[in-house]
JSON list of C-alpha atoms in Angstrom, two decimals:
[
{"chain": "A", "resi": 14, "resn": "UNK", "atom": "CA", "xyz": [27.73, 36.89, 11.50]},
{"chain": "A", "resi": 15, "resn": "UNK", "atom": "CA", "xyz": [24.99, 35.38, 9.77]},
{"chain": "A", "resi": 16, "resn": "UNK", "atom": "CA", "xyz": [23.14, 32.36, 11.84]},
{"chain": "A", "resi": 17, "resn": "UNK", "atom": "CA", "xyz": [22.51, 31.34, 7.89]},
{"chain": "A", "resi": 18, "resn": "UNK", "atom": "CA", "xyz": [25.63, 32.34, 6.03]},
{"chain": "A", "resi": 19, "resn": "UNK", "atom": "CA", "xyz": [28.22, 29.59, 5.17]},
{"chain": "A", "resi": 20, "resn": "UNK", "atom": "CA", "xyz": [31.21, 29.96, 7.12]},
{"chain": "A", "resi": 21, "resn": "UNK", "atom": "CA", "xyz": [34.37, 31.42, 5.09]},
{"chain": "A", "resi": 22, "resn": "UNK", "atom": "CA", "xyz": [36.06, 29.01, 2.84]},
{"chain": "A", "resi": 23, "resn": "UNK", "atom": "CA", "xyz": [32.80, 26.65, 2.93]},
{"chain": "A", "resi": 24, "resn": "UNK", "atom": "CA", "xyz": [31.04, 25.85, -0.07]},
{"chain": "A", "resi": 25, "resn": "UNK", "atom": "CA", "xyz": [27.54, 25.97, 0.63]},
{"chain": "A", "resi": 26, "resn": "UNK", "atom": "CA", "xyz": [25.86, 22.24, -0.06]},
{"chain": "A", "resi": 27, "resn": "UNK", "atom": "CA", "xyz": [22.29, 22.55, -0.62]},
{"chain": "A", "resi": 28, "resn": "UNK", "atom": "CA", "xyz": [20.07, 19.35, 0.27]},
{"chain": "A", "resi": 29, "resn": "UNK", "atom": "CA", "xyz": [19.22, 16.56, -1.67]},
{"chain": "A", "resi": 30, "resn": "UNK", "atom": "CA", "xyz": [16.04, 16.49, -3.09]},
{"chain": "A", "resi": 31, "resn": "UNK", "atom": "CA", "xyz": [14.17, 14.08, -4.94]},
{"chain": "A", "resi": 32, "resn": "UNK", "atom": "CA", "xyz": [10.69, 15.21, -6.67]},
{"chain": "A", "resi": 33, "resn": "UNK", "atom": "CA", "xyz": [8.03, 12.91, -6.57]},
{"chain": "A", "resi": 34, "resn": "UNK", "atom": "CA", "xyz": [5.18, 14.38, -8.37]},
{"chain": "A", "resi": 35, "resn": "UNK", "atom": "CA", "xyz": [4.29, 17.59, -10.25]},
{"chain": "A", "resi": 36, "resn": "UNK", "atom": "CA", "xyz": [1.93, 19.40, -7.43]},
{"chain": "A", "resi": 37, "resn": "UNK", "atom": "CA", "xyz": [-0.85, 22.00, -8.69]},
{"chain": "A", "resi": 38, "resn": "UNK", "atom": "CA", "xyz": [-3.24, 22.36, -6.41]},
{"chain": "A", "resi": 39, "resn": "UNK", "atom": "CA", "xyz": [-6.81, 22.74, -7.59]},
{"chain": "A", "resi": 40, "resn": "UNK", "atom": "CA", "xyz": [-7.52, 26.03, -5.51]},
{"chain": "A", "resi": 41, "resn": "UNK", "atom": "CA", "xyz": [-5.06, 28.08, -3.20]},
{"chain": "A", "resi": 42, "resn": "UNK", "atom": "CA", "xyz": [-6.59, 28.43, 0.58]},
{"chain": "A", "resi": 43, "resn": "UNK", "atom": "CA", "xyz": [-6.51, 32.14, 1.12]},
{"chain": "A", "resi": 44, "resn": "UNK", "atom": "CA", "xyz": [-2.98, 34.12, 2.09]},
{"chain": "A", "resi": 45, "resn": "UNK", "atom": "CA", "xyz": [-4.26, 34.52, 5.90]},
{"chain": "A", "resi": 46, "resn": "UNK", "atom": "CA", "xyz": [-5.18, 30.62, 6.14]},
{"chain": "A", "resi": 47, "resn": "UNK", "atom": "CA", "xyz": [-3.15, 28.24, 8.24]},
{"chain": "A", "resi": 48, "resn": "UNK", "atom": "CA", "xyz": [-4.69, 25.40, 6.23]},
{"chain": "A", "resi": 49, "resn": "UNK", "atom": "CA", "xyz": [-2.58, 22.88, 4.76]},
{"chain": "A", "resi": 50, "resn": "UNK", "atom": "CA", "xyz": [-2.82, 21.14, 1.37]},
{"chain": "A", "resi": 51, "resn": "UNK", "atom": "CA", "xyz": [0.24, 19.01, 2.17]},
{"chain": "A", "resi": 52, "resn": "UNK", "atom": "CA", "xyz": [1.05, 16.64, 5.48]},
{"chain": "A", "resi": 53, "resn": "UNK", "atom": "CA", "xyz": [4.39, 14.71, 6.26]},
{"chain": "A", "resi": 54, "resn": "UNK", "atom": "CA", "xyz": [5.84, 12.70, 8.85]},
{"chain": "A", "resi": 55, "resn": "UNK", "atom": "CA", "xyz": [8.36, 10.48, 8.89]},
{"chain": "A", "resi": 56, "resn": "UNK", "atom": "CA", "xyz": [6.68, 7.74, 7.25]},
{"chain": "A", "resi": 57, "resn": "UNK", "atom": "CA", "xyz": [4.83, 9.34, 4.69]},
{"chain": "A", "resi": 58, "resn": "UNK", "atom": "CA", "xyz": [3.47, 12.29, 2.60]},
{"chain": "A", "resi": 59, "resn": "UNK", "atom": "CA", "xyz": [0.23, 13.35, 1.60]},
{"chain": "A", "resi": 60, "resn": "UNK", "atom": "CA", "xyz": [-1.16, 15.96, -0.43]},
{"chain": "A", "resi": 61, "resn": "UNK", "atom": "CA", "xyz": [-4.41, 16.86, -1.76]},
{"chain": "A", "resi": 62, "resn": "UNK", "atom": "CA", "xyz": [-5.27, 16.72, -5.69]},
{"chain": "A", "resi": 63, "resn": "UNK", "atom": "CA", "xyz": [-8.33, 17.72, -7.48]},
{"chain": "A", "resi": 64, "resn": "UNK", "atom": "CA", "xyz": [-11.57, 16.17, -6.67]},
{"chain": "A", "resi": 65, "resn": "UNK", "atom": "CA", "xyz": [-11.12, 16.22, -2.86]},
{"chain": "A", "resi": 66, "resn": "UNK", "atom": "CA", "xyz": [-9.16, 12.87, -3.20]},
{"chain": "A", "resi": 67, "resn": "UNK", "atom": "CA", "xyz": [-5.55, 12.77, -1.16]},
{"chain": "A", "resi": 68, "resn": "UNK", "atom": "CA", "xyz": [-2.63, 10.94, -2.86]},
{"chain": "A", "resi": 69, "resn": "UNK", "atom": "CA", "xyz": [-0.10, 9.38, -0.25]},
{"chain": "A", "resi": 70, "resn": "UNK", "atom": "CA", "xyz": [3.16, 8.14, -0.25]},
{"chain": "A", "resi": 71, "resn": "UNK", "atom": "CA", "xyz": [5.59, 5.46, 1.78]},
{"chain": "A", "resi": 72, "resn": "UNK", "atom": "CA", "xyz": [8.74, 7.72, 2.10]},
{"chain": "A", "resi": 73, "resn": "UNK", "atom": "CA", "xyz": [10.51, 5.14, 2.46]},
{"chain": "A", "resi": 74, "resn": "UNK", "atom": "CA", "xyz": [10.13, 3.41, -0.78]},
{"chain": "A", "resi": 75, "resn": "UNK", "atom": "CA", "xyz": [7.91, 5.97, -2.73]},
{"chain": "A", "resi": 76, "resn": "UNK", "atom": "CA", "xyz": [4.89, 3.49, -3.08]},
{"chain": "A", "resi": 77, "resn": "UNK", "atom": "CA", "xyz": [1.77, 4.78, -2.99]},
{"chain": "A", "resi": 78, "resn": "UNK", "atom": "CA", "xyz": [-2.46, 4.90, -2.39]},
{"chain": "A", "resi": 79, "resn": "UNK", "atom": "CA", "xyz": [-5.16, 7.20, -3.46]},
{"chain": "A", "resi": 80, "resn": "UNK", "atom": "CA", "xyz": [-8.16, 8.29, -0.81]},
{"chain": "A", "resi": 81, "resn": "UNK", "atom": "CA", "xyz": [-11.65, 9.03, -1.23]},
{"chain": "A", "resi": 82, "resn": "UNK", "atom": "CA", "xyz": [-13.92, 10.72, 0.85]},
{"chain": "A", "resi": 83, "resn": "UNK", "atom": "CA", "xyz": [-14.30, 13.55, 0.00]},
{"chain": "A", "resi": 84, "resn": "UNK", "atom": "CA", "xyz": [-16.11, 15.10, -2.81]},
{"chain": "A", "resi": 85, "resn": "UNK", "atom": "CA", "xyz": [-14.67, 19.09, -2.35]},
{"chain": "A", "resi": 86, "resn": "UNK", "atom": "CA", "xyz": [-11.36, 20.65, -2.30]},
{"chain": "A", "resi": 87, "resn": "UNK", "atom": "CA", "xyz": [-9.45, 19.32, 0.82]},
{"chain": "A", "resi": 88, "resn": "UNK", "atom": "CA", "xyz": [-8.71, 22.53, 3.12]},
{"chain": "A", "resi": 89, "resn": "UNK", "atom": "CA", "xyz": [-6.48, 20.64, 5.90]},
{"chain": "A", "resi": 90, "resn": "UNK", "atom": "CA", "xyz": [-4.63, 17.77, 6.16]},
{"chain": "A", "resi": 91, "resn": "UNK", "atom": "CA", "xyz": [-2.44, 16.67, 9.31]},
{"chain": "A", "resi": 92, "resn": "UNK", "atom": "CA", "xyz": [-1.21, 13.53, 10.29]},
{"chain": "A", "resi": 93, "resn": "UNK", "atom": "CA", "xyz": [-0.28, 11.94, 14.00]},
{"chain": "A", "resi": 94, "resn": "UNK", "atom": "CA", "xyz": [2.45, 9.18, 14.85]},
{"chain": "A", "resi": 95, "resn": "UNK", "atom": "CA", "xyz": [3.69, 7.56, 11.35]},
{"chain": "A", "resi": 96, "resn": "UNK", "atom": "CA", "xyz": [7.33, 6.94, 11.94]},
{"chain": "A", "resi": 97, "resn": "UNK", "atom": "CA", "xyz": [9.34, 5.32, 9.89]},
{"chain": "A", "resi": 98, "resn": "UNK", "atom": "CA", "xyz": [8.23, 1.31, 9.42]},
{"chain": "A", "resi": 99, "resn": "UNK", "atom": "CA", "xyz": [4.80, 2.19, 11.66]},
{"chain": "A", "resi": 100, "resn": "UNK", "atom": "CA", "xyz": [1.03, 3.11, 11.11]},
{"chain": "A", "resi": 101, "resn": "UNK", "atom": "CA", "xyz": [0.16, 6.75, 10.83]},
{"chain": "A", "resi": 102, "resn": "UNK", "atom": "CA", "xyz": [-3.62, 8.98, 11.16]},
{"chain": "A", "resi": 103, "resn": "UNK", "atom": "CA", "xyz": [-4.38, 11.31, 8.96]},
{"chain": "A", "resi": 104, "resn": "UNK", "atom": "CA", "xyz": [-7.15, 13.39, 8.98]},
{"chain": "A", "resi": 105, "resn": "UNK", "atom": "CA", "xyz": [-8.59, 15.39, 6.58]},
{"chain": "A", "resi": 106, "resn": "UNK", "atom": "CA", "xyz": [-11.10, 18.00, 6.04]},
{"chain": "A", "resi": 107, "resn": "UNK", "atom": "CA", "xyz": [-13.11, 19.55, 2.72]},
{"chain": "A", "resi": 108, "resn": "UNK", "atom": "CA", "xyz": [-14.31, 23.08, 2.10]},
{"chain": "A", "resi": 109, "resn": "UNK", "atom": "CA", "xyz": [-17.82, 21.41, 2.65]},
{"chain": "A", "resi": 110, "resn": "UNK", "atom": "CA", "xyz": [-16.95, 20.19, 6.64]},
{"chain": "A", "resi": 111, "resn": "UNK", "atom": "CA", "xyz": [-16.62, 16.76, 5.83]},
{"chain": "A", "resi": 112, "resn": "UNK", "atom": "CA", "xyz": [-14.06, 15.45, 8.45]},
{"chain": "A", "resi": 113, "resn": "UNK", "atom": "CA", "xyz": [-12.14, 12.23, 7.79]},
{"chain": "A", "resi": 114, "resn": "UNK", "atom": "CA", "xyz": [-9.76, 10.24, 9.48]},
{"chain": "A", "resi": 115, "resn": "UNK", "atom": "CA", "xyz": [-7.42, 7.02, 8.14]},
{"chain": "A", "resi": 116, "resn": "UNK", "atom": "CA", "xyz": [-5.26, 5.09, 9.10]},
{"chain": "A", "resi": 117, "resn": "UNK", "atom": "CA", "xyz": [-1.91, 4.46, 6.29]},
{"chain": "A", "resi": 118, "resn": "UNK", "atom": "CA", "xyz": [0.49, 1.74, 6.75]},
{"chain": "A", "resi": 119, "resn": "UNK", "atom": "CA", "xyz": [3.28, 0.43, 4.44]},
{"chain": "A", "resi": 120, "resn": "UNK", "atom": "CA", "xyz": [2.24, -3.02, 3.75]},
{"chain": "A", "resi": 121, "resn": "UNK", "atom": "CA", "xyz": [4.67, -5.75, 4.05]},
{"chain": "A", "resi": 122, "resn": "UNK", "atom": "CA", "xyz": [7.89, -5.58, 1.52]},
{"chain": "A", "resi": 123, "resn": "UNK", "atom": "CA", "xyz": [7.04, -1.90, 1.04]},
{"chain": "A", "resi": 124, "resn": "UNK", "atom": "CA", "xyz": [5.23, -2.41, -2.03]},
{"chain": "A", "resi": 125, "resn": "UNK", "atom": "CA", "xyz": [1.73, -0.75, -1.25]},
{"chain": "A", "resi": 126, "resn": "UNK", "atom": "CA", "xyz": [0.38, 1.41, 1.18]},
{"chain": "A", "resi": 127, "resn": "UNK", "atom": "CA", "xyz": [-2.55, 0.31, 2.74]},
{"chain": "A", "resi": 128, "resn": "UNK", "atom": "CA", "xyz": [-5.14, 2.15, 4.10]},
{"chain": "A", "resi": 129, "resn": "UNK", "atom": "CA", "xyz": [-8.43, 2.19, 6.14]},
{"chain": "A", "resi": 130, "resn": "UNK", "atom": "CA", "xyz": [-11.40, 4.53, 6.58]},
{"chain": "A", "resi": 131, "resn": "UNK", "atom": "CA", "xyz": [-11.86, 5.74, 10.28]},
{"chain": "A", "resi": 132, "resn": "UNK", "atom": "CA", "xyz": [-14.50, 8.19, 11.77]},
{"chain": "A", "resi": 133, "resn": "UNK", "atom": "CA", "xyz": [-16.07, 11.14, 9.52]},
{"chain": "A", "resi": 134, "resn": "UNK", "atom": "CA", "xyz": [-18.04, 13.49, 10.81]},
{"chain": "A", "resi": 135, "resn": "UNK", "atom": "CA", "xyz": [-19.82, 16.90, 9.29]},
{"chain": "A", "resi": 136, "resn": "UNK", "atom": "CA", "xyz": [-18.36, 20.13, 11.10]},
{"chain": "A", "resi": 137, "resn": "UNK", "atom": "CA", "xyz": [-19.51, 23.31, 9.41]},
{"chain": "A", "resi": 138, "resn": "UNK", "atom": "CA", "xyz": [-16.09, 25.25, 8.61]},
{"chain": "A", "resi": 139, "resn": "UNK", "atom": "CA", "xyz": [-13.70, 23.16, 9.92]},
{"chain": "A", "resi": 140, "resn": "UNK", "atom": "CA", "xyz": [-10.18, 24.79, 8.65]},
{"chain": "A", "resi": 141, "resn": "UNK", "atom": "CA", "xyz": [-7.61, 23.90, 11.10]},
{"chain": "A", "resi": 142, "resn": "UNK", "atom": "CA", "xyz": [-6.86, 20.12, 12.04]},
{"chain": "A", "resi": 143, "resn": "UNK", "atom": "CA", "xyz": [-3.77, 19.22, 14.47]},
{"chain": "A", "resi": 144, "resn": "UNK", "atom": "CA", "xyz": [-3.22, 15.61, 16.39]},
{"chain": "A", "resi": 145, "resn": "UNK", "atom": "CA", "xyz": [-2.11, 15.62, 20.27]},
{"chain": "A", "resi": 146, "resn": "UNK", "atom": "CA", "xyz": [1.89, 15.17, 19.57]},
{"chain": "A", "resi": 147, "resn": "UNK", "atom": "CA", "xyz": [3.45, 12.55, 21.12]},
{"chain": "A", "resi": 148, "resn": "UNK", "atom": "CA", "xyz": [2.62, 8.61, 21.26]},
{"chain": "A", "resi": 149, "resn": "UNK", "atom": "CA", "xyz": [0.58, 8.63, 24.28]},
{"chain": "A", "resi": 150, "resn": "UNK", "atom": "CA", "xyz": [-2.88, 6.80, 23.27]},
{"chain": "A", "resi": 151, "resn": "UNK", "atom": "CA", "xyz": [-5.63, 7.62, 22.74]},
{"chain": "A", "resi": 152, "resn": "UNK", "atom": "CA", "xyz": [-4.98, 9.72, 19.95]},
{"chain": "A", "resi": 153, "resn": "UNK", "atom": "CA", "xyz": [-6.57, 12.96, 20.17]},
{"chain": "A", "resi": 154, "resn": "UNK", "atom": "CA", "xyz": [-7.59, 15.46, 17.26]},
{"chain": "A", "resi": 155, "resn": "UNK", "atom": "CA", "xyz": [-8.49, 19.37, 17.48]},
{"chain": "A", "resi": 156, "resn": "UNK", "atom": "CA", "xyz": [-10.16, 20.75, 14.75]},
{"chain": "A", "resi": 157, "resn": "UNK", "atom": "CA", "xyz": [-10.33, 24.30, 14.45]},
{"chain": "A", "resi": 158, "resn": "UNK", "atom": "CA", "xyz": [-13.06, 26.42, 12.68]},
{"chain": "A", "resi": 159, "resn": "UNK", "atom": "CA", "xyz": [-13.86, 30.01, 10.89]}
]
């Protein structure tokens, strides 16, 4: 039997999904790369958009913040922590090895998300970016390169 298949007599229910923005990427990482144009967690979502500038979004109640920092197309993006009603870090990195780090909350009512600017640093080809899981502090990132 199928691990996927519906049992017999089931009608298959697919998920619910609700679009929240039209997503066309300015350039497509390469087939072989492990980058990531897109980050979630329970909190939130972020995704890159032209310009090297990051659009997120509260999950919970679909409000939302633009960030800046970047002035190439975003290659990786990865956040750590963020659950639901609690601060999350992302990082992100551009195709020129600017590395940036924020910090997103969902400000109070859930009608913004704030943000605030952490570390950057310049690492030539950084690709790859991953947090330590779990909510042990400090937080740690790896960043991975060509």
């Amino acid at each position: 039997m199928d691990a996927y298949a519906a049992p017999a007599g089931d009608a298959f229910r697919a998920p619910k999904c609700t679009p929240v923005t039209l997503y066309q990427s300015e350039e497509k990482p390469p087939a072989e790369s492990a980058s990531s144009q897109l980050a979630a967690c329970e909190g939130f979502l972020a995704y890159a958009i032209k310009g090297g500038k990051i659009r997120v979004l509260a999950r919970g109640s679909a409000t939302r913040t633009l960030l800046r920092g970047h002035s190439q197309r975003i290659v990786d993006l990865a956040f750590g922590g963020g659950a639901a009603g609690a601060a999350a870090s992302l990082a992100s990195c551009c195709a020129g090895g600017r590395l940036c780090t924020w910090t997103v909350r969902e400000g109070p009512g859930g009608d913004e998300v704030a943000h605030e600017r952490g570390p950057e640093l310049e690492i030539a080809g950084a690709v790859r970016l991953a947090w330590r899981p779990g909510p042990a502090p400090p937080p740690a990132l790896a960043v991975a390169g060509e």
